[in-house]
mmCIF file of C-alpha atoms in Angstrom:
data_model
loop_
_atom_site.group_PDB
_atom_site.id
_atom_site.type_symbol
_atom_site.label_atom_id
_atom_site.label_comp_id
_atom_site.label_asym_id
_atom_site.label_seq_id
_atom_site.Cartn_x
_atom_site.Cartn_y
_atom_site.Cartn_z
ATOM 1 C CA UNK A 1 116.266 91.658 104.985
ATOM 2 C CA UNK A 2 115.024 90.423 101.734
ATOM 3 C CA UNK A 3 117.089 91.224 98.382
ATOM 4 C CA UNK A 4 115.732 93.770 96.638
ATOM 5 C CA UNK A 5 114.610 93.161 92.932
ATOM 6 C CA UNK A 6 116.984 94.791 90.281
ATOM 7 C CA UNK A 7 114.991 96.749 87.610
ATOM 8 C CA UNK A 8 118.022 97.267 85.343
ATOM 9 C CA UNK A 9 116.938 96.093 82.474
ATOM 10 C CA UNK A 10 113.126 95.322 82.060
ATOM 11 C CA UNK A 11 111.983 95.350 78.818
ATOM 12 C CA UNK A 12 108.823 92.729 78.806
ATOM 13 C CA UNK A 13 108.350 89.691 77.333
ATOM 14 C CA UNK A 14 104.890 89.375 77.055
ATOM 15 C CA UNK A 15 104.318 92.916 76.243
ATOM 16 C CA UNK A 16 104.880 95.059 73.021
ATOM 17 C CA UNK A 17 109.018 96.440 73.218
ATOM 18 C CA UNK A 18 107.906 99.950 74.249
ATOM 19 C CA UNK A 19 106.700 98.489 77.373
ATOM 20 C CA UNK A 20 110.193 99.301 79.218
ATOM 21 C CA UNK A 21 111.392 102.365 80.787
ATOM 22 C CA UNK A 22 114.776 104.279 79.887
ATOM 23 C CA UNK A 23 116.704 104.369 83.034
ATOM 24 C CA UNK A 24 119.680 107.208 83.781
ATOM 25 C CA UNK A 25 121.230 104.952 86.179
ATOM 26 C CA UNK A 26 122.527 101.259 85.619
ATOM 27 C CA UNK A 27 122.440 100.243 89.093
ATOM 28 C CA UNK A 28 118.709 101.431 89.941
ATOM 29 C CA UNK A 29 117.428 98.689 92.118
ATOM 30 C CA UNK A 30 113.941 98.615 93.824
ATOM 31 C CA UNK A 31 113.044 97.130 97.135
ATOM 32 C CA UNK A 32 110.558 94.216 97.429
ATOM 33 C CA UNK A 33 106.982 95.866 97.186
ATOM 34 C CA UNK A 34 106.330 94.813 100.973
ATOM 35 C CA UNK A 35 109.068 97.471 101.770
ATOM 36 C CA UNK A 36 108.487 100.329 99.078
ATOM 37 C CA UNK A 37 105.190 102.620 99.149
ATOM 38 C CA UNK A 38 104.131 102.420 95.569
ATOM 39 C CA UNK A 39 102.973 106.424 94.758
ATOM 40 C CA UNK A 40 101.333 107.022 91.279
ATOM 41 C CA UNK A 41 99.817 110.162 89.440
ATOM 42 C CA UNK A 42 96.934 109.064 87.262
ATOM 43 C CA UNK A 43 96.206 111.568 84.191
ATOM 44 C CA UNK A 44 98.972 110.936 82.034
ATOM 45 C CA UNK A 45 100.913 108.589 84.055
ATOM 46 C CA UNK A 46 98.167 105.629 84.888
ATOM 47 C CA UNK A 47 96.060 106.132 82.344
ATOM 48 C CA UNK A 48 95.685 107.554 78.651
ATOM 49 C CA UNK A 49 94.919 111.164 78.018
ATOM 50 C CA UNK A 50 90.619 112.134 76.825
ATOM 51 C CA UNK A 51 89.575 114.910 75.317
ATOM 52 C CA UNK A 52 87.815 115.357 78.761
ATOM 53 C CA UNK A 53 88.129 114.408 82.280
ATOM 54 C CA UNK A 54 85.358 112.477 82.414
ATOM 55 C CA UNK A 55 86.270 110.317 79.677
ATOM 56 C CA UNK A 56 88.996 108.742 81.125
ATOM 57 C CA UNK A 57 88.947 104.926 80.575
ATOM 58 C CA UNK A 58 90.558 102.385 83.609
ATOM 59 C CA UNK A 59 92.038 99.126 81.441
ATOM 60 C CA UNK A 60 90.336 95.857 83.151
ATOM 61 C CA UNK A 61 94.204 94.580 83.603
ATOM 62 C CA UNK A 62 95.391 98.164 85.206
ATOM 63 C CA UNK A 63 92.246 98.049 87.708
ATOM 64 C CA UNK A 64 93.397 94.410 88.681
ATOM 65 C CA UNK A 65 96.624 94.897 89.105
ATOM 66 C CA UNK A 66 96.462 97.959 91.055
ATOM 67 C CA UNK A 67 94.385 95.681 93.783
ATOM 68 C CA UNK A 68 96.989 93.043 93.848
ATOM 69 C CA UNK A 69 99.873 95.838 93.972
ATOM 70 C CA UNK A 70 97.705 97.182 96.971
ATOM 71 C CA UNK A 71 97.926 93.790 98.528
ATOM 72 C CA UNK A 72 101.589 93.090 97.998
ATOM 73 C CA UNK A 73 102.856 96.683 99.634
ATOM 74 C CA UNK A 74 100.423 95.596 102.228
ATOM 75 C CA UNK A 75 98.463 98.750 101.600
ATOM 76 C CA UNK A 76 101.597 101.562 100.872
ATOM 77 C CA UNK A 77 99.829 102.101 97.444
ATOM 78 C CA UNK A 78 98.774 105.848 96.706
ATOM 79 C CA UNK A 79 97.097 107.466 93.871
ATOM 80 C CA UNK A 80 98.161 111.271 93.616
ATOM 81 C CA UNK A 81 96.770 113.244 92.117
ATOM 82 C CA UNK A 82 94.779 117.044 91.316
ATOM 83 C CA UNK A 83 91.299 115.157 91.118
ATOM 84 C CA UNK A 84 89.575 114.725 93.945
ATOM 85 C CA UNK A 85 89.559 111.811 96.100
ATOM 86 C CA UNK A 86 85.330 111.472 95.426
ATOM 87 C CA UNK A 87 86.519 111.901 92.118
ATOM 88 C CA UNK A 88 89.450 109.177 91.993
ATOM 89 C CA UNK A 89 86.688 106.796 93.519
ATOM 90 C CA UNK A 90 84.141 107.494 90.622
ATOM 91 C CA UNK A 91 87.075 106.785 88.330
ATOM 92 C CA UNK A 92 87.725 103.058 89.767
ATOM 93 C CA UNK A 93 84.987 102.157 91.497
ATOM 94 C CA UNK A 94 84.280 99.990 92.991
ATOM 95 C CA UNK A 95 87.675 99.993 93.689
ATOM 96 C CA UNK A 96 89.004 102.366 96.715
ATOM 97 C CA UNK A 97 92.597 103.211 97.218
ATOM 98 C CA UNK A 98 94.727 105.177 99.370
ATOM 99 C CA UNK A 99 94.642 108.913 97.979
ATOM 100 C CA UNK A 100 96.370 112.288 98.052
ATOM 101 C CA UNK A 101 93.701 114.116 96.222
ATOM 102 C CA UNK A 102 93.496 118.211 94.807
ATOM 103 C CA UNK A 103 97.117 118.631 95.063
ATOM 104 C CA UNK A 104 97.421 117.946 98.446
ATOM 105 C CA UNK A 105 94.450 119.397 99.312
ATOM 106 C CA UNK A 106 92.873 116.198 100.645
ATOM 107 C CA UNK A 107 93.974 112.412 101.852
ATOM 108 C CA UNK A 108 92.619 109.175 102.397
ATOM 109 C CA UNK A 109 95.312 106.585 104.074
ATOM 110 C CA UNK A 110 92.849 103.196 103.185
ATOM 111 C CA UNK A 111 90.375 101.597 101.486
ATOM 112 C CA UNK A 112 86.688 102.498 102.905
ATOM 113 C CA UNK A 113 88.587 105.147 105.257
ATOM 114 C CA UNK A 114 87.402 108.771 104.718
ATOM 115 C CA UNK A 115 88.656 111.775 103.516
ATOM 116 C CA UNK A 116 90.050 114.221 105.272
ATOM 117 C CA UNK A 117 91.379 117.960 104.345
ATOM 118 C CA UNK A 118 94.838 118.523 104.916
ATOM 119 C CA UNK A 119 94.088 122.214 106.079
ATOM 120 C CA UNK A 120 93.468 124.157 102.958
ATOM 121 C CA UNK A 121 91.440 126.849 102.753
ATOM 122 C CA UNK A 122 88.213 126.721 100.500
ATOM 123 C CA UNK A 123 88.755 129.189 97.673
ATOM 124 C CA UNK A 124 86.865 132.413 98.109
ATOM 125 C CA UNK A 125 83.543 132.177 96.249
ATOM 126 C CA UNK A 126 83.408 135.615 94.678
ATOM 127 C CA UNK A 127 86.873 134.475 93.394
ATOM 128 C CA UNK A 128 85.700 130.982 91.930
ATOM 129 C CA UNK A 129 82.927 132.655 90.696
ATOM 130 C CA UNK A 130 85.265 135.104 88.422
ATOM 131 C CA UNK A 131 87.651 132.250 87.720
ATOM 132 C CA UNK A 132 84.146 129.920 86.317
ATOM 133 C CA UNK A 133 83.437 133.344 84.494
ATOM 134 C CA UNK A 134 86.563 132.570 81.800
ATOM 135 C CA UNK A 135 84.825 129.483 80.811
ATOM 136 C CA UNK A 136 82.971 131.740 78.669
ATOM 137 C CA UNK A 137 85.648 133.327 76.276
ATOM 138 C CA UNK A 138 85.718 130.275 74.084
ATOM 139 C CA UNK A 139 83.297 127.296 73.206
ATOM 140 C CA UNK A 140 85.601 124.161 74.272
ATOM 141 C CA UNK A 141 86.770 125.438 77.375
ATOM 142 C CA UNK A 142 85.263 122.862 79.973
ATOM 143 C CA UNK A 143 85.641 123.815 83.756
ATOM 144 C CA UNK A 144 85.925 121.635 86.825
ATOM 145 C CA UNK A 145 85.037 122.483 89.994
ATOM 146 C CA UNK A 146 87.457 120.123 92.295
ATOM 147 C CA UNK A 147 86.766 122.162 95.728
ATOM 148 C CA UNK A 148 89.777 123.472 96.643
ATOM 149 C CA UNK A 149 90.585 124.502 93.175
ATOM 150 C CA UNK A 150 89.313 124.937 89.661
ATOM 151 C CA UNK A 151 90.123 123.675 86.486
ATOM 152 C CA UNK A 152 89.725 125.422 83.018
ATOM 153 C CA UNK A 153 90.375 122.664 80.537
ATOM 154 C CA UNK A 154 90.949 123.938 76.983
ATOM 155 C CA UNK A 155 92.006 120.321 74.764
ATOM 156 C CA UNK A 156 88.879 121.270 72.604
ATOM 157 C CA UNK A 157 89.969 124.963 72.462
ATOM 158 C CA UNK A 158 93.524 125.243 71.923
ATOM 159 C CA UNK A 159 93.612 128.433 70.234
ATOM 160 C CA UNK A 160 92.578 129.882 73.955
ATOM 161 C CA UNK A 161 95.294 128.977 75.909
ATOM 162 C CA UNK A 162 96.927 132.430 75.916
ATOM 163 C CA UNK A 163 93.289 134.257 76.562
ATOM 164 C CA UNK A 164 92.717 132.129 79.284
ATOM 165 C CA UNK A 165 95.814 132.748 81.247
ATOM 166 C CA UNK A 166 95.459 136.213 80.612
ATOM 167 C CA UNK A 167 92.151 136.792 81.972
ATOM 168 C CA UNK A 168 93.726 134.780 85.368
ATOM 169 C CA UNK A 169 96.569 136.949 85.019
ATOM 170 C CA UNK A 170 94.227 139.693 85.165
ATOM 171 C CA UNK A 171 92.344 138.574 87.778
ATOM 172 C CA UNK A 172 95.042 137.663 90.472
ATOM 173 C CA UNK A 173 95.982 141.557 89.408
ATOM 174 C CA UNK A 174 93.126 142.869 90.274
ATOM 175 C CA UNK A 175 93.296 140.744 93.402
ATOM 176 C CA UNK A 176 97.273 140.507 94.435
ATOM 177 C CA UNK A 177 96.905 139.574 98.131
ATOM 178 C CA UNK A 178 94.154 136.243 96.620
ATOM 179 C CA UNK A 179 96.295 133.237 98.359
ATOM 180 C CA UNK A 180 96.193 131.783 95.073
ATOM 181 C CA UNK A 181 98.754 129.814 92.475
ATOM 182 C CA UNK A 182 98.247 128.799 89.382
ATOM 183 C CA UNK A 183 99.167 125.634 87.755
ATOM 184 C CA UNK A 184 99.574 125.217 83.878
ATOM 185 C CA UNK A 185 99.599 120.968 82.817
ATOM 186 C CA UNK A 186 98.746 119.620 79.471
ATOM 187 C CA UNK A 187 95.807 121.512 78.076
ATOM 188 C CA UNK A 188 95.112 123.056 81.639
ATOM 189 C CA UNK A 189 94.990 126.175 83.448
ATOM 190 C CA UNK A 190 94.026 125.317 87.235
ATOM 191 C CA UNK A 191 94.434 127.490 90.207
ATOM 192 C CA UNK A 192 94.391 126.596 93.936
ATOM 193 C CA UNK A 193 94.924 127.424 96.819
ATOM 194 C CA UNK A 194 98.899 128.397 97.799
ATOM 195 C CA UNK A 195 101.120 126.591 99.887
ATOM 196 C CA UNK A 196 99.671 122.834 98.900
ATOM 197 C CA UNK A 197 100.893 120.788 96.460
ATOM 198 C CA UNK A 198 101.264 117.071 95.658
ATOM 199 C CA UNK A 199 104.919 117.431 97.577
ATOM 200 C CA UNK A 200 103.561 118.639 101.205
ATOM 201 C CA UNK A 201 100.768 115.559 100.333
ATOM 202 C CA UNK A 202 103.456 113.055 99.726
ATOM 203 C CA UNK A 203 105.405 114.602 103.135
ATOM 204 C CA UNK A 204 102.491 114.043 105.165
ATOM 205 C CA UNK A 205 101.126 110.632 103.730
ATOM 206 C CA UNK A 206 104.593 109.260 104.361
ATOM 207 C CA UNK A 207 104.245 110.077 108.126
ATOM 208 C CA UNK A 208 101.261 107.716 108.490
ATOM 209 C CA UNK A 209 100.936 103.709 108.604
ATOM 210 C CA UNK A 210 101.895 101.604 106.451
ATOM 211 C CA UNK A 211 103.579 103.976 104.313
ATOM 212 C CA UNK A 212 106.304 105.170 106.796
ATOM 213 C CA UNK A 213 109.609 103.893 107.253
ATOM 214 C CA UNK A 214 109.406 102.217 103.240
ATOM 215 C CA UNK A 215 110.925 103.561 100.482
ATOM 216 C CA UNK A 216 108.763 105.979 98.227
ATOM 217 C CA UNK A 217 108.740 105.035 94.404
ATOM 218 C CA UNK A 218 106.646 108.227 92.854
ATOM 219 C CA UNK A 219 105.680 107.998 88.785
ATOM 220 C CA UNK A 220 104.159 111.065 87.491
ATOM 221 C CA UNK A 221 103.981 113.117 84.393
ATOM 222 C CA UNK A 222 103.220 116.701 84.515
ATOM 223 C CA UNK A 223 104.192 120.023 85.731
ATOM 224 C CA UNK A 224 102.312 119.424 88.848
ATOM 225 C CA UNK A 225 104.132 116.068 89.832
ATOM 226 C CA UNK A 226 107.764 118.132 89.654
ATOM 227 C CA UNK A 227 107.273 118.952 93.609
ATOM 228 C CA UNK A 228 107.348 114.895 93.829
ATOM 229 C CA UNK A 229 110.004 114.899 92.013
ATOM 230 C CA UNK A 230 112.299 117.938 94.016
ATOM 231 C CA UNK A 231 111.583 115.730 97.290
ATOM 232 C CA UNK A 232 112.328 111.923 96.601
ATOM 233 C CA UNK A 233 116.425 112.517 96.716
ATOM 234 C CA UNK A 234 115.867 113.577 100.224
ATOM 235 C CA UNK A 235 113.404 110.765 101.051
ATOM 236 C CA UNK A 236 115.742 107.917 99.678
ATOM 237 C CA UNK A 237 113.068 107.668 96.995
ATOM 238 C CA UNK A 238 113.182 106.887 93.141
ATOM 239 C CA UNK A 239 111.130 109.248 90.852
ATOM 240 C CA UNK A 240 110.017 108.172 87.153
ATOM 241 C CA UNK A 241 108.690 110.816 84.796
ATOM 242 C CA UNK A 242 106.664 109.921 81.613
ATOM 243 C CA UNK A 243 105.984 111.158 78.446
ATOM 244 C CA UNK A 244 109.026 113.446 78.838
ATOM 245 C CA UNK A 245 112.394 113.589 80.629
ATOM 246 C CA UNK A 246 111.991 115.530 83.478
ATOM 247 C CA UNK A 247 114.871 116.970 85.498
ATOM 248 C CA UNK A 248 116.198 115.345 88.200
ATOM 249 C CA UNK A 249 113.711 111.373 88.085
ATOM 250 C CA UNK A 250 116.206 108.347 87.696
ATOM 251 C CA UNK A 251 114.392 107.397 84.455
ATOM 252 C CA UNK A 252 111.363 107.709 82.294
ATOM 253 C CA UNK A 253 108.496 105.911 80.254
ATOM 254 C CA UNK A 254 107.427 106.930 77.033
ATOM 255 C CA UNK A 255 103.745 106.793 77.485
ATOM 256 C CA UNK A 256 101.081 105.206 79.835
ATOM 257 C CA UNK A 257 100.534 101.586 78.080
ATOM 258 C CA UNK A 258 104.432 101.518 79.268
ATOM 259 C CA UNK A 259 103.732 102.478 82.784
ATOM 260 C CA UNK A 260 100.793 99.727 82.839
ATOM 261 C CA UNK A 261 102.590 96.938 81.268
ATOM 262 C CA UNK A 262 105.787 97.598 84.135
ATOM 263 C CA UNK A 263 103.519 97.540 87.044
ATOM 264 C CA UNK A 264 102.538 94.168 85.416
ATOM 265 C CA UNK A 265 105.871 93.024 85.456
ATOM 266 C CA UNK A 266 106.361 94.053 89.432
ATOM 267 C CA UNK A 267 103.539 92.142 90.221
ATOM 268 C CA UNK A 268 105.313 88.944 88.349
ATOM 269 C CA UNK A 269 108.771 89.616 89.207
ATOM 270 C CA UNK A 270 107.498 90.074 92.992
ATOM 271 C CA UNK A 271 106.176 87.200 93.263
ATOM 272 C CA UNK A 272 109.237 85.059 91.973
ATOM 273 C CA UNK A 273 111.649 86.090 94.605
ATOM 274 C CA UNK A 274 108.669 85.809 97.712
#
């Protein structure tokens, strides 16, 4: 068995001193990338935060790395994430990766592989169509339709937050037996279907080739990635929050440039001990 590569102490030398994470643990150490399945959230984690969705923006350097990360877990790289896998795509193309998409809603285990739903339920359209409805309380609010859920986006319309999640409040009142959840994250109120999240995603992904049998390294940043989180102790996997310091992760990033400039450093640190 190869040594694995100690990630102790990592701060970058060809990359500003932020670009190092805080680690809880002194004797973290993380397997070669040909044995760990590389699992990253995007919004907030990958790449920087927009005033919309659509204006995300993919660094040249990120997009190139990510392919030669792909290559050097030998395809055990996943984006996770609430967007949609046809979204994810639109996001890097022309790149393609491996994909749990719409909290667990969807996966895609390769490159130019399709799709497929991992059983959830389309959301009722009478439902969606009261959900869209709240768009309307506030100029700002932006909604996304992912499919199996939708988004209400208020980043232009802070002062709604509480309006919003009243009228779903209302709503799943009105309608108690709805198989519904709701999710808050940064600046969004999104609801989907219950009983799939980004965990039961994770579970399933790591049941499949090449991701099964390695060791699961999950980054995310949000509410939403917390069910990653809760599982990677019982997978023998290491979970890194950012932006924050979430309960249970072995360590943390201050902010996506970090995030990018360590997944740099993999990819360099990799390749010295192949």
């Amino acid at each position: 068995m190869t040594s694995p590569q100690k990630i102790i102490e990592i701060a970058l030398d060809d990359a500003p001193p932020a670009a190092s994470a805080i680690f809880d643990h002194v004797d973290i150490e993380l397997p070669r990338l040909s044995e760990c399945a590389l699992l990253l959230d995007i919004d907030g984690t990958l790449l920087d935060m927009a005033p919309t969705p659509r204006e995300v923006w993919v660094p040249p350097d990120l997009a190139t790395n990510m392919g030669k990360l792909l290559q050097r877990t030998n395809g055990a790289m996943a984006l996770v994430s609430g967007r949609s896998v046809n979204d994810i795509d639109l996001i890097f193309a022309p790149m393609q990766f491996p994909a749990v998409g719409g909290h667990g809603a969807e996966m895609r285990l390769g490159r130019d592989v399709e799709s497929v739903a991992a059983g959830a339920p389309p959301m009722d359209k009478e439902l969606k169509r009261r959900l869209a409805a709240i768009a309307k309380l506030s100029p700002g609010i932006l909604l996304e339709d992912k499919g199996y859920s939708l988004a209400l986006h208020y980043r232009l319309a802070p002062h709604a937050e509480k309006a919003i999640y009243d009228a779903v409040s209302a709503i799943r009142a009105d309608l108690p037996n709805a198989p519904i959840e709701v999710l808050p994250g940064k600046f969004v109120c999104e609801i989907k279907p219950a009983g799939f999240t980004k965990a039961t995603g994770v579970i399933e992904l790591m049941t499949h080739e090449p991701f099964k049998g390695r060791r699961p390294i999950f980054l995310g940043d949000d509410v939403t990635d917390e069910s990653v989180f809760a599982i990677m102790p019982g997978m023998n996997g290491l979970a890194f929050s950012v932006g924050r310091h979430a309960q249970g992760v072995a360590g943390h990033f201050a902010e996506p440039r970090d995030v990018r400039a360590w997944l740099g450093r993999l990819l360099i640190d990799d390749a010295k001990v192949a």
